[in-house]
Coordinates of C-alpha atoms and ligand atoms in Angstrom, one line a residue:
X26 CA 8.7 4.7 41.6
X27 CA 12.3 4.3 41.9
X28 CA 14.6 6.4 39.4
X29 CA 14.1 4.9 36.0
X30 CA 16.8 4.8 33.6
X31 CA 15.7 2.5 30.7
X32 CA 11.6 2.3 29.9
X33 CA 9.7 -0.1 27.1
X34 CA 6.4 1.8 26.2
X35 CA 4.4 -0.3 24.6
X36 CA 1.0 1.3 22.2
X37 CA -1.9 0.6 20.5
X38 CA -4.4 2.0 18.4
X39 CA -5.3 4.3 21.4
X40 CA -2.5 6.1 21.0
X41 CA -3.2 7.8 17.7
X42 CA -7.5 7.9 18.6
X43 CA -6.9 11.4 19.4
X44 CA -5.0 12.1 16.1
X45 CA -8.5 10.9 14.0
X46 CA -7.6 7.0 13.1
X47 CA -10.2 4.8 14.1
X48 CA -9.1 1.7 17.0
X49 CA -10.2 -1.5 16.2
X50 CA -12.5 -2.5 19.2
X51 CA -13.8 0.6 20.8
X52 CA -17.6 1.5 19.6
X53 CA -17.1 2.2 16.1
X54 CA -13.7 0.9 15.7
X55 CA -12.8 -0.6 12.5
X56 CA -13.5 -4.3 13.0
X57 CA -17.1 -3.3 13.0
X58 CA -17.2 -2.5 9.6
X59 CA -15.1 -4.9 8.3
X60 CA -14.2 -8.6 9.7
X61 CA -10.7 -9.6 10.6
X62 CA -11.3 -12.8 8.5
X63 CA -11.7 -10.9 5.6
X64 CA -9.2 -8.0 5.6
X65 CA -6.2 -9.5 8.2
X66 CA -5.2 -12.9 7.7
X67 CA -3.6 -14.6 4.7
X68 CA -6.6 -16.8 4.0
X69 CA -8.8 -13.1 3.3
X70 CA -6.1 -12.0 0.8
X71 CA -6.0 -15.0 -1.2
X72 CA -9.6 -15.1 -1.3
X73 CA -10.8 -11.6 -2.2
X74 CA -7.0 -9.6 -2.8
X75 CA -8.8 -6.5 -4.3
X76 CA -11.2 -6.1 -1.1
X77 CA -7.6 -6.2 0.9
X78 CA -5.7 -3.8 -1.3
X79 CA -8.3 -1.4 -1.0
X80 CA -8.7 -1.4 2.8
X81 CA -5.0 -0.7 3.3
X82 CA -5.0 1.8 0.9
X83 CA -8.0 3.6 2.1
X84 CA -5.9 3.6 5.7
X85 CA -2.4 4.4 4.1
X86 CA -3.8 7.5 2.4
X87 CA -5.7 9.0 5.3
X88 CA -2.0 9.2 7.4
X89 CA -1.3 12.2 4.8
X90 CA -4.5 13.7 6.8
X91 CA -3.4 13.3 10.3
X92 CA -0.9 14.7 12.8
X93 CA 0.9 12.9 15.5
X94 CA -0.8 13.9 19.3
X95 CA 0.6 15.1 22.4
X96 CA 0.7 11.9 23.5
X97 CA 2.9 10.8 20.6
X98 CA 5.2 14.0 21.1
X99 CA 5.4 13.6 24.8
X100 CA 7.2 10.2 24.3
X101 CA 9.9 11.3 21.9
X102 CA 10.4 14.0 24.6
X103 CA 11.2 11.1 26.9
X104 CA 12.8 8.9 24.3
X105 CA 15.7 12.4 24.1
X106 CA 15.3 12.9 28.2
X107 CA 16.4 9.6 29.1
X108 CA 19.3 9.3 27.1
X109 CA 20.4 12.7 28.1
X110 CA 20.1 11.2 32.2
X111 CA 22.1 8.0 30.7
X112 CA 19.0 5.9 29.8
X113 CA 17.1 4.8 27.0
X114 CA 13.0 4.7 25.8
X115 CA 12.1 1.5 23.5
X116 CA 8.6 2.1 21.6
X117 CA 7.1 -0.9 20.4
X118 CA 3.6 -0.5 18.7
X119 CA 1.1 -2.2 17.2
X120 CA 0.2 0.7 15.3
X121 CA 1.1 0.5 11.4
X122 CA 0.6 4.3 11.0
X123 CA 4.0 6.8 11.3
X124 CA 3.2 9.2 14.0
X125 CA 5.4 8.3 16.7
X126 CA 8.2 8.4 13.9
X127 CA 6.4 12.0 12.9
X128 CA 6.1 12.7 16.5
X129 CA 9.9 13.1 16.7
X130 CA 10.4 9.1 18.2
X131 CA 13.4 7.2 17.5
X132 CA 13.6 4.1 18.6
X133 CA 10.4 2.8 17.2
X134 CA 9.4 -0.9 16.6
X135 CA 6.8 -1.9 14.6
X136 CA 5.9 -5.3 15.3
X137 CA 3.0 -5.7 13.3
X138 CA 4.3 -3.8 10.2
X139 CA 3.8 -0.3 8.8
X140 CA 1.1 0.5 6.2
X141 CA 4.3 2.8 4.7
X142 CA 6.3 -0.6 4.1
X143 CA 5.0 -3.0 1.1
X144 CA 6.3 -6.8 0.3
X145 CA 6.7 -8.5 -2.9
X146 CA 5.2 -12.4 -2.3
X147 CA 7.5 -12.5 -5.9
X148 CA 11.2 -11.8 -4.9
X149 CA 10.9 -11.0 -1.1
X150 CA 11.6 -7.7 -1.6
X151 CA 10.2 -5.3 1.2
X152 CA 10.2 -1.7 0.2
X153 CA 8.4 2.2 1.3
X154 CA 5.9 3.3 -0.2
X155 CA 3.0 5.8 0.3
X156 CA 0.9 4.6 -2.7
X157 CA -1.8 3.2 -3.4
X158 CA -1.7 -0.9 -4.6
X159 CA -3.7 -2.7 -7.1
X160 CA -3.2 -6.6 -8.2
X161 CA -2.1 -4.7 -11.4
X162 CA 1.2 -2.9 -9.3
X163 CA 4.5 -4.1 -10.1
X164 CA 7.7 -5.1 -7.8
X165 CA 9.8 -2.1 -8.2
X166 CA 12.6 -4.8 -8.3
X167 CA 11.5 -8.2 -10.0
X168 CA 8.7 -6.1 -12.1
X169 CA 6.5 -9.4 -10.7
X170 CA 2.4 -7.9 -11.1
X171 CA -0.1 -8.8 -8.5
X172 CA 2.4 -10.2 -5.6
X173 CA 2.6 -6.8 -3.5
X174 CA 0.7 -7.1 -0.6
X175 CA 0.6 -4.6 2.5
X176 CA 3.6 -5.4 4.9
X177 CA 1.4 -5.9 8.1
X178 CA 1.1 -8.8 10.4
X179 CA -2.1 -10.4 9.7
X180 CA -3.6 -13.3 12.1
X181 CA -2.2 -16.3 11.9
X182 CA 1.4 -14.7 10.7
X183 CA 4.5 -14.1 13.4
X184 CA 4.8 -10.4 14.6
X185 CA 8.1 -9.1 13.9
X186 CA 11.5 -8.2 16.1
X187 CA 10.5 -10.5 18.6
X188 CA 13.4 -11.1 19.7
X189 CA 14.7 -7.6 20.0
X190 CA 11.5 -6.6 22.3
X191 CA 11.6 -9.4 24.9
X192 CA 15.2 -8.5 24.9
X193 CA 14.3 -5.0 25.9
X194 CA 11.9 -6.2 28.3
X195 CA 14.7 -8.0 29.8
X196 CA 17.1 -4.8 29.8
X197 CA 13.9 -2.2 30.9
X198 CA 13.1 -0.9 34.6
X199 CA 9.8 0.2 33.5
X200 CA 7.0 -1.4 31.4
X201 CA 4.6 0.8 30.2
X202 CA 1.3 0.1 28.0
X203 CA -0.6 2.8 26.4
X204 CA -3.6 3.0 24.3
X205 CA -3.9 -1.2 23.9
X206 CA -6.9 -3.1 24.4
X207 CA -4.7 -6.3 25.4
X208 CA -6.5 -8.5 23.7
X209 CA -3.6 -9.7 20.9
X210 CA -0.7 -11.5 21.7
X211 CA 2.0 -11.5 22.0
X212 CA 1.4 -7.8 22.7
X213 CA -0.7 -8.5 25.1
X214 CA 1.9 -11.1 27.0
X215 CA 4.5 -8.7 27.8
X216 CA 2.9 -7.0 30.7
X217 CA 3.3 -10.7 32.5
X218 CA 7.1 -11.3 31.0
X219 CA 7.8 -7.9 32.8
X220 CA 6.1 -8.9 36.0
X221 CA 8.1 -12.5 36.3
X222 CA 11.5 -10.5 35.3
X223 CA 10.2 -7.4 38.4
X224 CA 9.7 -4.7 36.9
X225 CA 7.6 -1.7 37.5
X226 CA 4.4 -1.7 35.0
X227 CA 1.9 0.6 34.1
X228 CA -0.8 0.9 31.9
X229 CA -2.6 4.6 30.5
X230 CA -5.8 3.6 28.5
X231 CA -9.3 4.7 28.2
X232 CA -10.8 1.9 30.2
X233 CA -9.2 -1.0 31.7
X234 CA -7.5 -3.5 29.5
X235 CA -8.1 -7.4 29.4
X236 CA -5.0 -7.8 31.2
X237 CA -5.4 -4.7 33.7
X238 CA -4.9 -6.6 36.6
X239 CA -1.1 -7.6 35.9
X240 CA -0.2 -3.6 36.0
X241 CA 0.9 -2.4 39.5
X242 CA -0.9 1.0 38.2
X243 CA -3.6 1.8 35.7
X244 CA -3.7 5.5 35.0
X245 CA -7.6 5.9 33.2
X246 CA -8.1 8.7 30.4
X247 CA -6.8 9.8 27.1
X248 CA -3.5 9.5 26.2
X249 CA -3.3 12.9 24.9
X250 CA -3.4 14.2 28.0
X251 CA -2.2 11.3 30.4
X252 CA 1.2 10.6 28.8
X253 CA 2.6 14.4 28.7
X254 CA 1.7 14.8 32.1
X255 CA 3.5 10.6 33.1
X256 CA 6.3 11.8 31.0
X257 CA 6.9 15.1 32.9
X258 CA 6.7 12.8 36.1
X259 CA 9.7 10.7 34.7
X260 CA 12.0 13.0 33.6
X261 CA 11.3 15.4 36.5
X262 CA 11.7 12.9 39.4
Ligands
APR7 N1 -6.5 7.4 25.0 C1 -6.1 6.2 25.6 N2 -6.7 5.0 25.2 C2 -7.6 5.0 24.3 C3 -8.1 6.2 23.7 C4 -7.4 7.4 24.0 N3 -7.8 8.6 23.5 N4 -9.0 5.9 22.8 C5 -9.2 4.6 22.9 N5 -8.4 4.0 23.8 C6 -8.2 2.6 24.2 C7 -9.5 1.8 24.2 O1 -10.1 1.9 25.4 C8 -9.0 0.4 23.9 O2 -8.7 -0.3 25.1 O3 -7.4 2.0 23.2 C9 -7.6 0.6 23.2 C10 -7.7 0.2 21.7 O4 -7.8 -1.1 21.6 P1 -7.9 -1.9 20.2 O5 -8.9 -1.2 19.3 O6 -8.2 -3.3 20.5 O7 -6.5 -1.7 19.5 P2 -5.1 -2.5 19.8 O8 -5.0 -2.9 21.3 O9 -4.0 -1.6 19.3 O10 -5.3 -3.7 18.9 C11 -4.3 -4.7 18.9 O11 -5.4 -5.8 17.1 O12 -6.6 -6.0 15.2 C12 -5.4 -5.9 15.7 O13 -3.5 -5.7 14.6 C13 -4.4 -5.0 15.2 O14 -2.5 -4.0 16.2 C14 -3.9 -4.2 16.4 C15 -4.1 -5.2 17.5
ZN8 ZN1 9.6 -8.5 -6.4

């Protein structure tokens, strides 16, 4: 690869495996217990809110048990090695837990919320929080009860900063995706916006993703050990 100056990483739930949070489609990922209809769209909230609360909660408090990876680590390395050579590292994940943020990262957007962020349906207000939420907890600023809800991108509902990350596609030499099953859009898209624009792409997962075949290179095995060993690559050569 030529000399890369400015990099888009994109993650999944792979990512933060190795740190002890369940993925979502792997054997014994979390949409085997529970189904997407009920606990990730707007149409499972309004039907059964409690059931909704309580699986968002039950993930917002295990974050206070986990500790970002290597992997996680490695990229804030690179995220302060590339703007020291002039360059720049945008994460975008599609993780709503905080270790890249713990892990020392930046530039971090969250396109499909944060389970730390919480949104009052009353007055719009977004605010952080690491508490647990019950249709009896109240809008710390229009006191409205019942109408705070997780701020996560459900299905059906727009992700986030989409603008801002097809911009940095745009800007990037190198497209990287790491830890995502590509099976979401528009997540799952940007692999193919960075191959019409030319640039360099590679993906570090597991196994191959849906979309494997767009990436020039697919580097197989866990993140934890794949991305400190990419990142030394980059800011070495
Ligand atoms: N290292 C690297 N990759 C891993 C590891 C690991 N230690 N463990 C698992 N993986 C890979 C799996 O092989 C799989 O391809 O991570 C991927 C996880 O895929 P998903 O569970 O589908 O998670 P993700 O791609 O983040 O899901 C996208 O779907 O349900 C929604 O909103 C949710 O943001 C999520 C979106
Ligand atoms: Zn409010």
């Amino acid at each position: 690869m030529s000399k890369i100056k400015n990099i888009v990483v994109l993650t999944g739930a792979g990512i933060s495996a190795e740190s002890g949070i369940r993925t979502f489609r792997d054997t014994g990922g979390l949409w085997e217990d529970h189904s997407i209809e009920e606990v990730a769209t707007p149409e499972g909230y309004a039907a059964n809110p409690e059931l909704v609360l309580g699986f968002y909660n039950a993930r917002r408090a295990q974050l206070s048990s986990v500790e970002p990876n290597p992997a996680h680590t490695a990229l804030s390395r690179l995220e302060k090695g590339l703007i020291g050579q002039g360059g720049y590292l945008t994460i975008v994940t599609q993780n709503v837990d905080d270790l890249h943020e713990r892990g020392g990262a930046e530039n971090v957007i969250h396109m499909h919320g944060e389970l730390l962020s919480q949104w009052c349906r009353s007055c719009n207000h977004k605010f952080k929080s690491s508490e647990s939420f019950t249709l009896q907890s109240q809008c710390p600023k229009c006191s409205a009860g019942g109408k705070v809800r997780p701020d996560i991108v459900w299905f059906g509902e727009m992700p986030y900063y989409m603008d801002t990350i097809e911009m940095s596609v745009t800007n990037c030499d190198l497209f990287v995706s790491i830890g995502t099953s590509g099976a979401v859009y528009p997540a799952a898209g940007y692999v193919q916006m960075a191959r019409g624009l030319g640039k360099q792409t590679l993906e570090i997962n597991l196994e191959r993703s849906e979309g494997s075949h767009f990436f020039h290179e697919t580097r197989l095995g866990k993140a934890g050990e794949l991305v400190p060993a990419w990142v030394d690559e980059v800011l070495n050569g």
